[in-house]
Each structure stands twice: as structure tokens, then as C-alpha cells.
Amino acid sequence: MNIVLIGGKKLVYFLSRTLISKGHRVTIINENHDECVWLTRQLNLTVIHGDASNPRILEEAGVEMADEVLAMTPRDEDNLVICQLARNHFKVNRTLAIVNDPDLEEVFKGFGITAVSTINILATIIEQRARFDDITNVIPFEEGKANLTEIVLHAGSPVVGKPLMSLDLPPDALIAMIIRRGEPIIPRGQTVLLPEDRLAVMTLPGTHGLMIRTLTGEAD
Amino acid sequence: MKKDILFIVVIGCGRLGAYLANRLSGQGCSVVVIDQHQAAFDGLTVEFGGFRVEGDCTEVAVLKQAKIERADIVVATTNEDNINLMVAQIARQVFKVPRVIARVYQPERETVYRVMGIETICPTTLAGEHLLGFIRSNPSHSE
């Protein structure tokens, strides 16, 4: 894929390095001249020095040929304008804006611009983890309207040793997959849960806590 | 507030923002002006009888504090094109303000947003066209 990244510092450097190692072509647009020079010395990529919210700079970076444009500057308004120019003027199909102000995630989506708030993602992970140590991973969908949670069952869990159909699980919650000794199992009603099973659990926010408590046996 | 009095929110209290706020307030409009620097309000004269909100206009909470949802007109005049474009879109689409206009210095950027249906005003092209007219009408040019 042709990927254009806008931004700087470690975030853009490490992301570029990762993408290049996976075989993608990366172009960076950065406003700081010294940073541009440093990036070209570190990585095998094209660096354009300039303001990416200027259509001429985007054109110079070959944005109309890009599969993906990622705006990751620390300024939310710049990220919005960059993505809107890329989409509306250069007809790029996929753009992504990082937002600092979590309130803007919804606002940008209303403008047709996909936005990700790192603050919202981190806050979700911290909240969930703080309550349950067994939870190893949480992926929010649609700003947390649904969550995919990874959770490990211990021998003391009240659901261990019972077939799924006999469990009293809350509504709006689903055990989507079980990883048992490294092998995935798509569960059915007869499937019996075992200690050390890793469960992928799909929940809506209203029943998330209850579902996790049902599986771990921990009080709130 | 009587409904026949226009309620206008001016974003940014620089030279243009302060000029508009003073004039509009003097003409009897109800005006709120937003700027993140207290010192910027020094540009407001005795003519100004409106309200000032000190805060960052890119924060939705600050716009709410200025009662932007009740505005008839929003004018975005900060010295940053991208802030003006973002705030204008927020005013229009989130707060449903009937008329919104953004100042945009850079002509290329202005063109793209005008095509997208956002009202903009570009001082660069305005002054440029005016000066071109002046140069064309210069008698020494026509030989």
C-alpha cells in the first residue's frame, strides 16, 4: 500500500518503520526541516517538508495515489483539514485523523472523517483493567458502543466445568471464541469451559460489567 | 432577548474580530466574542457592549459557553485557517447555526472548501483583485 503519514516525533518514526518493514511504501509530510532531514537519514522513505493542510504540499506528496492518509499532528484542526482535503479534493478513499480532544471524535465522524481518539482508547483500557486483572485486552467498537474483551478463566471461576447452555449469561453478551492451549474453538451450547481458557467476549456497555463478573466470579 | 435582534458570535478577537465585534455591537447586534488570550480583548472599544468569552475555540465546551447554539451568525476570524474551517463546520453542522463564514488566508485551501459548500472569505484574493484593478486603471499603464 501507498501510505502518507502527516506528523512527526517518535509516533510517526516508529509507525513508518513498522509499515516499511511490512512492505508498504511510506511518504511523510512534516513541517520541521530538521526532523525531515533526520527522518530521511533513518528510514527508506520519501519526506516532504511543508504544511500538509496546503493542497499544493499534498499534491507534491502524491496524495492522489495514496491508499491511506493518516493525519497525526498534535493539532486537531490541522488533522481535520488534511483529511478533508485528501478525501474531497484528491479523492483518497481511506483517511484517518488522530484527535486529542476526545469530544471531537464524534464531531469529525459527523463530517465524514474517520477519527480515533487515543485518549478514549487508553481510558477504556485503563478502566477495564483496573477492575479485572484477568482481562488482557479490550477492543472498543464505535467509541465503545460494543467491546470485545479477552479474559482468562481461573479454576475458581463459577462457570468452569459447565456447558455453556447451562450458564445464566446476561443478554447482549456473547462468548464468541475460546482459545484452549493455543487452539481456537468456536463454542456451541455443549462446549464446557475449562480453567486457563482464554475467552473472547462480545458485550454491550450495559451488560459488560455483569458479564465479566459472571465469568470471573469477582464481586464489583 | 428579543428575536429581531441578531445574535452574532465572533471567533477570534484579533484586528478583524475586534473590528467586527465593535461595529456589530455598535449597530445594535447582540455579540459574543471568543479569544483564548485575555489581552486580545484590549482591541474592543467603548462601542462594544457585548460579552467576551476567554477560552480555546477549538474546544466544543468553550463554544457552548458562548451560547453558539443560539447564534444567528458565526464569523470565524482567528489567524489560523484550519481553526476557522473546523469551527465553522462545527457551528454549522453540530450547532445548526443558520449562517457561518470562515476567514481563510490561503487561496488554494479556500477554493476547496468553497466547493464543499462552506462559506469562506479570502483576504488574499480580495486584496489581490482590488490591487489588480488599481494597477489596470493606472493611466501610466495605458500607452
Tab-separated table of C-alpha atoms in Angstrom:
chain	number	residue	atom	x	y	z
A	1	MET	CA	0.000	0.000	0.000
A	2	ASN	CA	0.941	3.615	-0.518
A	3	ILE	CA	0.607	5.334	2.836
A	4	VAL	CA	1.021	9.055	3.523
A	5	LEU	CA	1.695	9.968	7.154
A	6	ILE	CA	1.458	13.540	8.402
A	7	GLY	CA	3.104	14.411	11.682
A	8	GLY	CA	6.359	13.971	13.473
A	9	LYS	CA	8.291	12.821	16.509
A	10	LYS	CA	8.522	9.216	17.688
A	11	LEU	CA	4.925	8.400	16.751
A	12	VAL	CA	5.493	8.947	13.034
A	13	TYR	CA	9.021	7.493	13.106
A	14	PHE	CA	8.084	4.190	14.723
A	15	LEU	CA	4.863	3.841	12.746
A	16	SER	CA	6.753	4.417	9.476
A	17	ARG	CA	9.421	1.910	10.474
A	18	THR	CA	6.741	-0.699	11.237
A	19	LEU	CA	4.846	-0.064	7.981
A	20	ILE	CA	8.014	-0.151	5.863
A	21	SER	CA	9.062	-3.441	7.454
A	22	LYS	CA	5.682	-4.847	6.366
A	23	GLY	CA	6.380	-3.860	2.772
A	24	HIS	CA	4.354	-0.656	2.495
A	25	ARG	CA	5.513	2.488	0.716
A	26	VAL	CA	5.529	5.413	3.111
A	27	THR	CA	5.633	9.165	2.478
A	28	ILE	CA	5.879	11.552	5.423
A	29	ILE	CA	4.860	15.210	5.406
A	30	ASN	CA	6.455	17.212	8.213
A	31	GLU	CA	6.743	20.943	8.901
A	32	ASN	CA	10.043	20.826	10.782
A	33	HIS	CA	13.060	20.899	8.494
A	34	ASP	CA	15.498	19.263	10.939
A	35	GLU	CA	13.055	16.458	11.597
A	36	CYS	CA	12.654	15.889	7.836
A	37	VAL	CA	16.422	15.560	7.384
A	38	TRP	CA	16.662	13.182	10.338
A	39	LEU	CA	13.793	11.000	9.034
A	40	THR	CA	15.338	10.640	5.562
A	41	ARG	CA	18.592	9.501	7.179
A	42	GLN	CA	16.856	6.921	9.367
A	43	LEU	CA	14.357	5.356	7.005
A	44	ASN	CA	13.891	4.433	3.371
A	45	LEU	CA	11.011	6.729	2.541
A	46	THR	CA	10.031	9.993	0.881
A	47	VAL	CA	9.824	13.034	3.121
A	48	ILE	CA	8.068	16.232	2.045
A	49	HIS	CA	8.820	19.357	4.053
A	50	GLY	CA	5.792	21.625	4.414
A	51	ASP	CA	2.292	22.265	5.714
A	52	ALA	CA	0.092	19.299	4.762
A	53	SER	CA	-3.073	21.371	5.050
A	54	ASN	CA	-1.871	23.196	1.931
A	55	PRO	CA	-3.258	21.396	-1.152
A	56	ARG	CA	-0.008	22.014	-3.066
A	57	ILE	CA	2.033	20.124	-0.468
A	58	LEU	CA	-0.416	17.213	-0.530
A	59	GLU	CA	-0.129	17.140	-4.303
A	60	GLU	CA	3.673	17.146	-4.069
A	61	ALA	CA	3.463	14.163	-1.712
A	62	GLY	CA	1.488	12.290	-4.376
A	63	VAL	CA	-1.560	12.029	-2.176
A	64	GLU	CA	-3.908	11.213	-5.085
A	65	MET	CA	-2.038	7.915	-5.468
A	66	ALA	CA	-2.288	7.092	-1.749
A	67	ASP	CA	-4.305	4.153	-0.434
A	68	GLU	CA	-4.357	5.603	3.052
A	69	VAL	CA	-3.722	9.058	4.523
A	70	LEU	CA	-3.082	9.343	8.263
A	71	ALA	CA	-3.129	12.794	9.870
A	72	MET	CA	-1.334	12.568	13.207
A	73	THR	CA	-0.240	16.110	14.020
A	74	PRO	CA	-0.824	17.362	17.569
A	75	ARG	CA	-3.358	19.866	16.186
A	76	ASP	CA	-6.885	18.529	15.711
A	77	GLU	CA	-7.928	21.283	13.288
A	78	ASP	CA	-4.951	20.504	11.025
A	79	ASN	CA	-5.803	16.795	11.046
A	80	LEU	CA	-9.394	17.564	10.053
A	81	VAL	CA	-8.439	19.873	7.177
A	82	ILE	CA	-5.757	17.452	5.913
A	83	CYS	CA	-8.254	14.571	5.816
A	84	GLN	CA	-10.978	16.690	4.208
A	85	LEU	CA	-8.589	17.923	1.502
A	86	ALA	CA	-7.395	14.359	0.880
A	87	ARG	CA	-10.940	12.996	0.619
A	88	ASN	CA	-12.782	15.791	-1.135
A	89	HIS	CA	-10.078	17.251	-3.347
A	90	PHE	CA	-7.736	14.316	-4.003
A	91	LYS	CA	-10.372	11.543	-3.785
A	92	VAL	CA	-8.434	9.408	-1.321
A	93	ASN	CA	-10.744	6.632	-0.114
A	94	ARG	CA	-9.281	5.987	3.292
A	95	THR	CA	-8.208	8.706	5.667
A	96	LEU	CA	-7.731	8.657	9.418
A	97	ALA	CA	-7.418	11.608	11.795
A	98	ILE	CA	-5.998	11.321	15.283
A	99	VAL	CA	-7.845	13.613	17.694
A	100	ASN	CA	-6.554	14.921	21.012
A	101	ASP	CA	-9.849	16.356	22.262
A	102	PRO	CA	-11.992	13.224	22.738
A	103	ASP	CA	-15.192	15.249	22.098
A	104	LEU	CA	-14.037	15.783	18.517
A	105	GLU	CA	-14.073	12.071	17.640
A	106	GLU	CA	-17.871	12.181	17.170
A	107	VAL	CA	-17.770	15.636	15.580
A	108	PHE	CA	-15.276	14.573	12.896
A	109	LYS	CA	-17.314	11.468	12.133
A	110	GLY	CA	-20.286	13.745	11.560
A	111	PHE	CA	-18.180	15.482	8.892
A	112	GLY	CA	-17.480	12.120	7.242
A	113	ILE	CA	-13.927	11.899	8.574
A	114	THR	CA	-12.889	8.769	10.477
A	115	ALA	CA	-11.252	9.847	13.696
A	116	VAL	CA	-9.531	7.994	16.507
A	117	SER	CA	-9.072	9.377	19.981
A	118	THR	CA	-6.071	7.783	21.647
A	119	ILE	CA	-7.372	9.235	24.908
A	120	ASN	CA	-10.662	7.323	24.548
A	121	ILE	CA	-8.864	4.060	23.759
A	122	LEU	CA	-6.446	4.436	26.674
A	123	ALA	CA	-9.216	5.445	29.075
A	124	THR	CA	-11.247	2.377	28.116
A	125	ILE	CA	-8.286	0.043	28.616
A	126	ILE	CA	-7.355	1.616	31.948
A	127	GLU	CA	-10.921	1.470	33.274
A	128	GLN	CA	-11.426	-2.145	32.313
A	129	ARG	CA	-8.036	-3.313	33.517
A	130	ALA	CA	-8.229	-1.556	36.828
A	131	ARG	CA	-11.301	-3.591	37.699
A	132	PHE	CA	-10.283	-7.011	36.495
A	133	ASP	CA	-6.717	-8.256	36.357
A	134	ASP	CA	-7.754	-11.251	34.250
A	135	ILE	CA	-8.678	-9.015	31.339
A	136	THR	CA	-5.787	-8.902	28.938
A	137	ASN	CA	-7.257	-6.967	26.042
A	138	VAL	CA	-10.207	-4.725	25.237
A	139	ILE	CA	-11.128	-3.535	21.767
A	140	PRO	CA	-13.870	-0.885	21.632
A	141	PHE	CA	-16.132	-0.659	18.564
A	142	GLU	CA	-17.928	2.580	17.603
A	143	GLU	CA	-16.371	4.533	20.512
A	144	GLY	CA	-17.236	1.808	22.994
A	145	LYS	CA	-20.837	1.069	21.917
A	146	ALA	CA	-19.635	-2.542	21.875
A	147	ASN	CA	-16.499	-4.121	23.330
A	148	LEU	CA	-14.534	-7.230	22.510
A	149	THR	CA	-12.823	-8.311	25.708
A	150	GLU	CA	-10.219	-11.027	26.168
A	151	ILE	CA	-10.386	-12.694	29.563
A	152	VAL	CA	-8.675	-15.714	31.151
A	153	LEU	CA	-10.697	-18.187	33.264
A	154	HIS	CA	-9.268	-19.362	36.577
A	155	ALA	CA	-10.034	-22.645	38.308
A	156	GLY	CA	-12.118	-20.775	40.889
A	157	SER	CA	-14.456	-19.270	38.311
A	158	PRO	CA	-18.113	-20.268	38.789
A	159	VAL	CA	-18.522	-21.074	35.087
A	160	VAL	CA	-15.660	-23.585	34.849
A	161	GLY	CA	-16.703	-27.212	34.234
A	162	LYS	CA	-20.159	-26.339	32.962
A	163	PRO	CA	-21.553	-26.460	29.421
A	164	LEU	CA	-22.384	-23.008	28.032
A	165	MET	CA	-26.099	-23.790	27.634
A	166	SER	CA	-26.440	-24.286	31.391
A	167	LEU	CA	-24.923	-20.906	32.258
A	168	ASP	CA	-27.071	-17.952	33.201
A	169	LEU	CA	-25.352	-15.358	30.982
A	170	PRO	CA	-26.705	-11.813	30.737
A	171	PRO	CA	-28.391	-10.631	27.491
A	172	ASP	CA	-26.405	-8.536	24.982
A	173	ALA	CA	-23.315	-10.620	25.709
A	174	LEU	CA	-21.682	-13.464	23.825
A	175	ILE	CA	-18.694	-15.759	24.242
A	176	ALA	CA	-17.520	-15.513	20.640
A	177	MET	CA	-14.420	-17.703	20.834
A	178	ILE	CA	-12.390	-19.835	23.242
A	179	ILE	CA	-8.628	-20.216	22.968
A	180	ARG	CA	-7.704	-23.512	24.636
A	181	ARG	CA	-3.989	-24.432	24.796
A	182	GLY	CA	-3.361	-22.126	21.833
A	183	GLU	CA	-6.175	-23.531	19.674
A	184	PRO	CA	-9.281	-21.515	18.818
A	185	ILE	CA	-12.705	-23.076	19.416
A	186	ILE	CA	-15.962	-21.544	18.246
A	187	PRO	CA	-18.200	-22.516	21.164
A	188	ARG	CA	-21.603	-24.174	20.988
A	189	GLY	CA	-24.141	-24.874	23.723
A	190	GLN	CA	-22.492	-28.160	24.682
A	191	THR	CA	-18.979	-26.679	24.969
A	192	VAL	CA	-17.648	-26.970	28.528
A	193	LEU	CA	-15.409	-24.175	29.843
A	194	LEU	CA	-12.088	-25.191	31.396
A	195	PRO	CA	-9.581	-23.395	33.626
A	196	GLU	CA	-6.998	-21.352	31.673
A	197	ASP	CA	-9.408	-20.966	28.748
A	198	ARG	CA	-8.987	-17.553	27.102
A	199	LEU	CA	-12.374	-16.187	26.110
A	200	ALA	CA	-13.165	-13.541	23.510
A	201	VAL	CA	-16.298	-11.912	24.886
A	202	MET	CA	-18.508	-9.542	22.914
A	203	THR	CA	-20.549	-7.170	25.115
A	204	LEU	CA	-22.618	-4.018	25.025
A	205	PRO	CA	-21.739	-1.431	27.712
A	206	GLY	CA	-24.914	-2.040	29.741
A	207	THR	CA	-24.076	-5.665	30.427
A	208	HIS	CA	-20.286	-5.576	30.192
A	209	GLY	CA	-19.657	-5.461	33.936
A	210	LEU	CA	-22.266	-8.117	34.732
A	211	MET	CA	-20.905	-10.469	32.034
A	212	ILE	CA	-17.322	-10.106	33.288
A	213	ARG	CA	-18.430	-10.680	36.894
A	214	THR	CA	-20.433	-13.754	35.847
A	215	LEU	CA	-17.350	-15.230	34.178
A	216	THR	CA	-14.758	-14.336	36.824
A	217	GLY	CA	-16.958	-14.687	39.889
A	218	GLU	CA	-15.485	-11.447	41.217
A	219	ALA	CA	-17.726	-9.028	43.043
A	220	ASP	CA	-17.824	-5.479	41.742
B	1	MET	CA	-33.564	38.610	24.176
B	2	LYS	CA	-35.942	39.853	21.500
B	3	LYS	CA	-35.785	37.693	18.413
B	4	ASP	CA	-35.423	40.602	15.975
B	5	ILE	CA	-32.014	41.402	17.451
B	6	LEU	CA	-29.313	39.459	15.600
B	7	PHE	CA	-27.126	37.315	17.859
B	8	ILE	CA	-23.631	37.023	16.395
B	9	VAL	CA	-20.678	35.006	17.722
B	10	VAL	CA	-17.282	36.307	16.601
B	11	ILE	CA	-14.452	33.762	16.942
B	12	GLY	CA	-11.068	35.389	17.489
B	13	CYS	CA	-10.538	38.916	18.769
B	14	GLY	CA	-7.656	39.992	16.553
B	15	ARG	CA	-7.765	43.060	14.321
B	16	LEU	CA	-10.616	41.745	12.165
B	17	GLY	CA	-12.524	40.073	15.009
B	18	ALA	CA	-12.368	43.169	17.223
B	19	TYR	CA	-13.346	45.437	14.304
B	20	LEU	CA	-16.419	43.315	13.558
B	21	ALA	CA	-17.368	42.946	17.226
B	22	ASN	CA	-17.160	46.719	17.814
B	23	ARG	CA	-19.099	47.634	14.689
B	24	LEU	CA	-21.801	44.980	15.074
B	25	SER	CA	-22.289	45.763	18.732
B	26	GLY	CA	-22.482	49.486	17.870
B	27	GLN	CA	-25.181	48.717	15.298
B	28	GLY	CA	-27.292	47.076	17.975
B	29	CYS	CA	-26.491	43.393	17.421
B	30	SER	CA	-26.047	41.097	20.370
B	31	VAL	CA	-22.400	39.981	20.168
B	32	VAL	CA	-20.235	37.386	21.932
B	33	VAL	CA	-16.539	37.365	21.102
B	34	ILE	CA	-14.246	34.403	21.905
B	35	ASP	CA	-10.454	34.542	22.255
B	36	GLN	CA	-8.012	32.483	24.270
B	37	HIS	CA	-5.888	35.488	25.230
B	38	GLN	CA	-7.266	37.988	27.715
B	39	ALA	CA	-5.065	40.714	26.176
B	40	ALA	CA	-6.813	40.320	22.816
B	41	PHE	CA	-9.944	41.928	24.284
B	42	ASP	CA	-7.981	45.208	24.565
B	43	GLY	CA	-8.968	45.692	20.914
B	44	LEU	CA	-12.605	46.150	21.958
B	45	THR	CA	-13.658	49.809	22.237
B	46	VAL	CA	-16.364	51.616	24.228
B	47	GLU	CA	-18.628	50.893	21.246
B	48	PHE	CA	-18.640	47.221	22.272
B	49	GLY	CA	-21.405	46.272	24.670
B	50	GLY	CA	-21.379	42.513	24.194
B	51	PHE	CA	-19.864	39.577	26.069
B	52	ARG	CA	-16.346	38.176	25.970
B	53	VAL	CA	-15.514	34.510	26.475
B	54	GLU	CA	-11.897	33.679	27.272
B	55	GLY	CA	-11.080	30.191	26.020
B	56	ASP	CA	-9.843	27.952	23.219
B	57	CYS	CA	-12.470	27.975	20.472
B	58	THR	CA	-11.396	24.513	19.264
B	59	GLU	CA	-12.898	23.083	22.469
B	60	VAL	CA	-16.569	22.289	21.986
B	61	ALA	CA	-17.190	23.187	25.650
B	62	VAL	CA	-15.968	26.757	25.049
B	63	LEU	CA	-18.313	27.170	22.071
B	64	LYS	CA	-21.209	26.044	24.250
B	65	GLN	CA	-20.194	28.556	26.892
B	66	ALA	CA	-20.580	31.262	24.225
B	67	LYS	CA	-24.163	30.010	23.586
B	68	ILE	CA	-23.235	29.272	19.988
B	69	GLU	CA	-26.326	27.080	19.531
B	70	ARG	CA	-28.474	30.225	19.770
B	71	ALA	CA	-26.413	32.253	17.279
B	72	ASP	CA	-27.936	33.584	14.051
B	73	ILE	CA	-24.488	34.125	12.551
B	74	VAL	CA	-20.992	32.858	13.395
B	75	VAL	CA	-17.886	34.520	11.956
B	76	ALA	CA	-14.554	32.666	12.372
B	77	THR	CA	-11.682	35.162	12.240
B	78	THR	CA	-8.727	33.627	14.102
B	79	ASN	CA	-5.359	33.899	12.354
B	80	GLU	CA	-5.338	30.128	11.711
B	81	ASP	CA	-7.166	28.973	8.559
B	82	ASN	CA	-7.648	25.442	9.823
B	83	ILE	CA	-9.150	26.552	13.137
B	84	ASN	CA	-11.591	28.798	11.271
B	85	LEU	CA	-12.572	25.974	8.909
B	86	MET	CA	-13.058	23.486	11.745
B	87	VAL	CA	-15.020	25.846	13.995
B	88	ALA	CA	-17.197	26.977	11.072
B	89	GLN	CA	-18.124	23.362	10.320
B	90	ILE	CA	-18.819	22.631	13.987
B	91	ALA	CA	-21.052	25.724	14.199
B	92	ARG	CA	-22.924	24.770	11.040
B	93	GLN	CA	-23.314	21.020	11.468
B	94	VAL	CA	-23.235	20.387	15.220
B	95	PHE	CA	-24.903	23.575	16.488
B	96	LYS	CA	-27.075	24.171	13.369
B	97	VAL	CA	-26.187	27.871	13.132
B	98	PRO	CA	-28.022	29.208	10.035
B	99	ARG	CA	-25.190	31.358	8.665
B	100	VAL	CA	-21.493	30.701	9.156
B	101	ILE	CA	-18.471	32.192	7.447
B	102	ALA	CA	-14.752	31.485	7.867
B	103	ARG	CA	-11.801	33.666	7.007
B	104	VAL	CA	-9.217	31.666	5.048
B	105	TYR	CA	-5.931	33.304	4.033
B	106	GLN	CA	-4.678	30.638	1.654
B	107	PRO	CA	-6.424	30.836	-1.750
B	108	GLU	CA	-5.998	27.140	-2.720
B	109	ARG	CA	-7.474	25.966	0.559
B	110	GLU	CA	-10.311	28.477	0.249
B	111	THR	CA	-11.252	27.159	-3.202
B	112	VAL	CA	-11.521	23.557	-1.983
B	113	TYR	CA	-13.783	24.497	0.922
B	114	ARG	CA	-15.973	26.771	-1.204
B	115	VAL	CA	-16.567	23.774	-3.478
B	116	MET	CA	-17.512	21.776	-0.346
B	117	GLY	CA	-20.216	24.343	0.413
B	118	ILE	CA	-18.605	26.184	3.310
B	119	GLU	CA	-18.849	29.967	3.121
B	120	THR	CA	-15.394	31.494	3.179
B	121	ILE	CA	-13.767	34.849	2.659
B	122	CYS	CA	-10.172	35.101	1.478
B	123	PRO	CA	-8.432	38.422	2.273
B	124	THR	CA	-5.541	37.464	-0.020
B	125	THR	CA	-7.649	37.199	-3.180
B	126	LEU	CA	-9.877	40.143	-2.149
B	127	ALA	CA	-6.865	42.453	-1.712
B	128	GLY	CA	-5.180	40.915	-4.741
B	129	GLU	CA	-8.146	41.551	-7.044
B	130	HIS	CA	-8.520	45.077	-5.662
B	131	LEU	CA	-4.847	45.816	-6.315
B	132	LEU	CA	-5.033	44.303	-9.815
B	133	GLY	CA	-7.962	46.603	-10.533
B	134	PHE	CA	-5.944	49.538	-9.256
B	135	ILE	CA	-2.967	48.607	-11.432
B	136	ARG	CA	-5.122	48.148	-14.547
B	137	SER	CA	-6.799	51.538	-14.029
B	138	ASN	CA	-3.421	53.254	-13.621
B	139	PRO	CA	-3.246	55.780	-16.518
B	140	SER	CA	0.552	55.413	-16.943
B	141	HIS	CA	-0.089	51.740	-17.865
B	142	SER	CA	-2.167	52.579	-20.975
B	143	GLU	CA	0.235	53.988	-23.505
